[in-house]
Amino acid sequence: PPLFPEPHRRRPWRRRSRRRTWRARSSPTSTPTARSPTRAPSPPIKRLRAFHIIESTDITREAWVLTDEAKGYAAGGSREVHLVAAIPPEGASRAALKEEFGDVVFDIARKAAAKNKWIRFERGIVLRTVEDTTDEMQELLKRVENGEDEVQEQLKRLEKGKVVPDLIKELKRRKLVTKEKVIWYSLKKGPEFVVKRKTLATDVTREHLKSGDWKDLEFKDYNYEAQGQPIAIGYSQPLLEVREAIQNIFLEMGFSEMPTNMFVESSFWNFDALFQPQQHPARDSHDTFFLKAPATTTQLPDDYLEKVKQVHQSGGYGSKGYGYDWKRDEAEKNLLRTHTTAVSARMLYKLAQEEHFAPNS
């Protein structure tokens, strides 16, 4: 198998998650400093600080660290060195080396080795031009891994566009290093410092009362500034959000909304005014919910009701009508409004009573 996996076989590159460690720093006023990959203090430090056992100060700095790919080079050597080592004195064909290393790995190693003038090519054969190679890349990666200040400074200079050695440029070009933010905690004794922290009680339990231990308990102080648990709230239903978006479009165009808060409607506006015959199956109690109290209404416009009656019975306005005996008692029955078109019928009648009607500008 290839000595190195091809890039497409690895997981996508991203900032690595660093394991929390503890490292000592020499300081005349502080205790060993904690290293953490996150900005928030680690739970032990946060708890100790809350009880005033310690005092902590965050020290943030950015450092260049090795990627997962570079760690393999630091431990086992760079690709170009392995490529040169795999070439026998008489040389090797490109096909054989590609089969051993893989196409992508061979291509990267070939370019780096050729740049260092370690290999040359003759009619498809790869020949060595040196007997031994010094893996300067591996040594440099080890220095980065050890956090040497000189290498860190060179990488900072490169980031600012200043002149640096070519080998430092190779680290960035080949994506062998990445910048990572590291937080150190400078710790020192607090006003309530103790070597062993005593666990404070938060509640008096039944066992405490039975045993009498409650007399000797030390209780944890209440933190009145602590925030409560977040309240789970509901969210808008997707269809309601779409309806609101469409509603806003029409309102911004100058339209006005009709009053749709009358959920109890008369059969006249719900059916008759919409030219639906009184014997229509939709008026059956299995399809429409009629009210018992109040069962009927008398608040109907008599003039308009008479016109609707004539159209139903004998027609008009281009209609032949239905030719039946229209009854006012049926039109006065109250029901739960079955559609908002009944609101449209009411609104059109109301607008028709105006002396002059003009749309809103």
mmCIF file with all atom_site columns, N, CA and C in Angstrom, residues 266-269 272 278 283 297 300 305 326-334:
data_model
loop_
_atom_site.group_PDB
_atom_site.id
_atom_site.type_symbol
_atom_site.label_atom_id
_atom_site.label_alt_id
_atom_site.label_comp_id
_atom_site.label_asym_id
_atom_site.label_entity_id
_atom_site.label_seq_id
_atom_site.pdbx_PDB_ins_code
_atom_site.Cartn_x
_atom_site.Cartn_y
_atom_site.Cartn_z
_atom_site.occupancy
_atom_site.B_iso_or_equiv
_atom_site.pdbx_formal_charge
_atom_site.auth_seq_id
_atom_site.auth_comp_id
_atom_site.auth_asym_id
_atom_site.auth_atom_id
_atom_site.pdbx_PDB_model_num
ATOM 1  N N  . SER A 1 266 ? -75.229 34.987 8.416  1.00 0.00 ? 266 SER A N  1
ATOM 2  C CA . SER A 1 266 ? -76.581 34.581 8.005  1.00 0.00 ? 266 SER A CA 1
ATOM 3  C C  . SER A 1 266 ? -76.509 33.791 6.707  1.00 0.00 ? 266 SER A C  1
ATOM 4  N N  . SER A 1 267 ? -77.514 32.960 6.499  1.00 0.00 ? 267 SER A N  1
ATOM 5  C CA . SER A 1 267 ? -77.563 32.185 5.252  1.00 0.00 ? 267 SER A CA 1
ATOM 6  C C  . SER A 1 267 ? -77.696 33.110 4.042  1.00 0.00 ? 267 SER A C  1
ATOM 7  N N  . PHE A 1 268 ? -78.275 34.305 4.268  1.00 0.00 ? 268 PHE A N  1
ATOM 8  C CA . PHE A 1 268 ? -78.438 35.224 3.152  1.00 0.00 ? 268 PHE A CA 1
ATOM 9  C C  . PHE A 1 268 ? -77.084 35.605 2.553  1.00 0.00 ? 268 PHE A C  1
ATOM 10 N N  . TRP A 1 269 ? -76.145 36.089 3.390  1.00 0.00 ? 269 TRP A N  1
ATOM 11 C CA . TRP A 1 269 ? -74.838 36.500 2.876  1.00 0.00 ? 269 TRP A CA 1
ATOM 12 C C  . TRP A 1 269 ? -73.955 35.302 2.541  1.00 0.00 ? 269 TRP A C  1
ATOM 13 N N  . ASP A 1 272 ? -77.381 32.969 -0.265 1.00 0.00 ? 272 ASP A N  1
ATOM 14 C CA . ASP A 1 272 ? -78.319 33.614 -1.193 1.00 0.00 ? 272 ASP A CA 1
ATOM 15 C C  . ASP A 1 272 ? -77.659 34.725 -1.997 1.00 0.00 ? 272 ASP A C  1
ATOM 16 N N  . GLN A 1 278 ? -81.636 27.811 -2.504 1.00 0.00 ? 278 GLN A N  1
ATOM 17 C CA . GLN A 1 278 ? -81.902 27.400 -1.127 1.00 0.00 ? 278 GLN A CA 1
ATOM 18 C C  . GLN A 1 278 ? -82.026 25.889 -0.963 1.00 0.00 ? 278 GLN A C  1
ATOM 19 N N  . ARG A 1 283 ? -76.364 23.348 1.823  1.00 0.00 ? 283 ARG A N  1
ATOM 20 C CA . ARG A 1 283 ? -77.071 23.894 2.966  1.00 0.00 ? 283 ARG A CA 1
ATOM 21 C C  . ARG A 1 283 ? -77.557 22.807 3.914  1.00 0.00 ? 283 ARG A C  1
ATOM 22 N N  . THR A 1 297 ? -81.582 35.778 12.182 1.00 0.00 ? 297 THR A N  1
ATOM 23 C CA . THR A 1 297 ? -81.257 37.206 12.252 1.00 0.00 ? 297 THR A CA 1
ATOM 24 C C  . THR A 1 297 ? -82.274 37.989 11.441 1.00 0.00 ? 297 THR A C  1
ATOM 25 N N  . LEU A 1 300 ? -81.070 42.313 7.946  1.00 0.00 ? 300 LEU A N  1
ATOM 26 C CA . LEU A 1 300 ? -80.784 42.144 6.525  1.00 0.00 ? 300 LEU A CA 1
ATOM 27 C C  . LEU A 1 300 ? -81.320 43.363 5.772  1.00 0.00 ? 300 LEU A C  1
ATOM 28 N N  . LEU A 1 305 ? -82.310 42.501 -0.318 1.00 0.00 ? 305 LEU A N  1
ATOM 29 C CA . LEU A 1 305 ? -82.890 41.162 -0.166 1.00 0.00 ? 305 LEU A CA 1
ATOM 30 C C  . LEU A 1 305 ? -83.964 40.936 -1.217 1.00 0.00 ? 305 LEU A C  1
ATOM 31 N N  . TRP A 1 326 ? -88.690 31.343 -3.408 1.00 0.00 ? 326 TRP A N  1
ATOM 32 C CA . TRP A 1 326 ? -87.623 31.717 -2.469 1.00 0.00 ? 326 TRP A CA 1
ATOM 33 C C  . TRP A 1 326 ? -88.232 32.127 -1.141 1.00 0.00 ? 326 TRP A C  1
ATOM 34 N N  . LYS A 1 327 ? -87.671 31.633 -0.013 1.00 0.00 ? 327 LYS A N  1
ATOM 35 C CA . LYS A 1 327 ? -88.235 31.892 1.310  1.00 0.00 ? 327 LYS A CA 1
ATOM 36 C C  . LYS A 1 327 ? -87.256 32.722 2.131  1.00 0.00 ? 327 LYS A C  1
ATOM 37 N N  . ARG A 1 328 ? -87.812 33.784 2.749  1.00 0.00 ? 328 ARG A N  1
ATOM 38 C CA . ARG A 1 328 ? -86.982 34.643 3.602  1.00 0.00 ? 328 ARG A CA 1
ATOM 39 C C  . ARG A 1 328 ? -86.563 33.913 4.874  1.00 0.00 ? 328 ARG A C  1
ATOM 40 N N  . ASP A 1 329 ? -87.425 33.030 5.397  1.00 0.00 ? 329 ASP A N  1
ATOM 41 C CA . ASP A 1 329 ? -87.090 32.306 6.631  1.00 0.00 ? 329 ASP A CA 1
ATOM 42 C C  . ASP A 1 329 ? -85.790 31.508 6.461  1.00 0.00 ? 329 ASP A C  1
ATOM 43 N N  . GLU A 1 330 ? -85.586 30.932 5.290  1.00 0.00 ? 330 GLU A N  1
ATOM 44 C CA . GLU A 1 330 ? -84.364 30.159 5.025  1.00 0.00 ? 330 GLU A CA 1
ATOM 45 C C  . GLU A 1 330 ? -83.143 31.082 4.975  1.00 0.00 ? 330 GLU A C  1
ATOM 46 N N  . ALA A 1 331 ? -83.335 32.293 4.446  1.00 0.00 ? 331 ALA A N  1
ATOM 47 C CA . ALA A 1 331 ? -82.213 33.229 4.327  1.00 0.00 ? 331 ALA A CA 1
ATOM 48 C C  . ALA A 1 331 ? -81.802 33.799 5.679  1.00 0.00 ? 331 ALA A C  1
ATOM 49 N N  . GLU A 1 332 ? -82.707 33.829 6.654  1.00 0.00 ? 332 GLU A N  1
ATOM 50 C CA . GLU A 1 332 ? -82.423 34.423 7.963  1.00 0.00 ? 332 GLU A CA 1
ATOM 51 C C  . GLU A 1 332 ? -81.724 33.442 8.918  1.00 0.00 ? 332 GLU A C  1
ATOM 52 N N  . LYS A 1 333 ? -81.560 32.205 8.548  1.00 0.00 ? 333 LYS A N  1
ATOM 53 C CA . LYS A 1 333 ? -80.923 31.228 9.451  1.00 0.00 ? 333 LYS A CA 1
ATOM 54 C C  . LYS A 1 333 ? -79.440 31.568 9.663  1.00 0.00 ? 333 LYS A C  1
ATOM 55 N N  . ASN A 1 334 ? -79.013 31.509 10.931 1.00 0.00 ? 334 ASN A N  1
ATOM 56 C CA . ASN A 1 334 ? -77.609 31.766 11.270 1.00 0.00 ? 334 ASN A CA 1
ATOM 57 C C  . ASN A 1 334 ? -76.782 30.477 11.182 1.00 0.00 ? 334 ASN A C  1
#
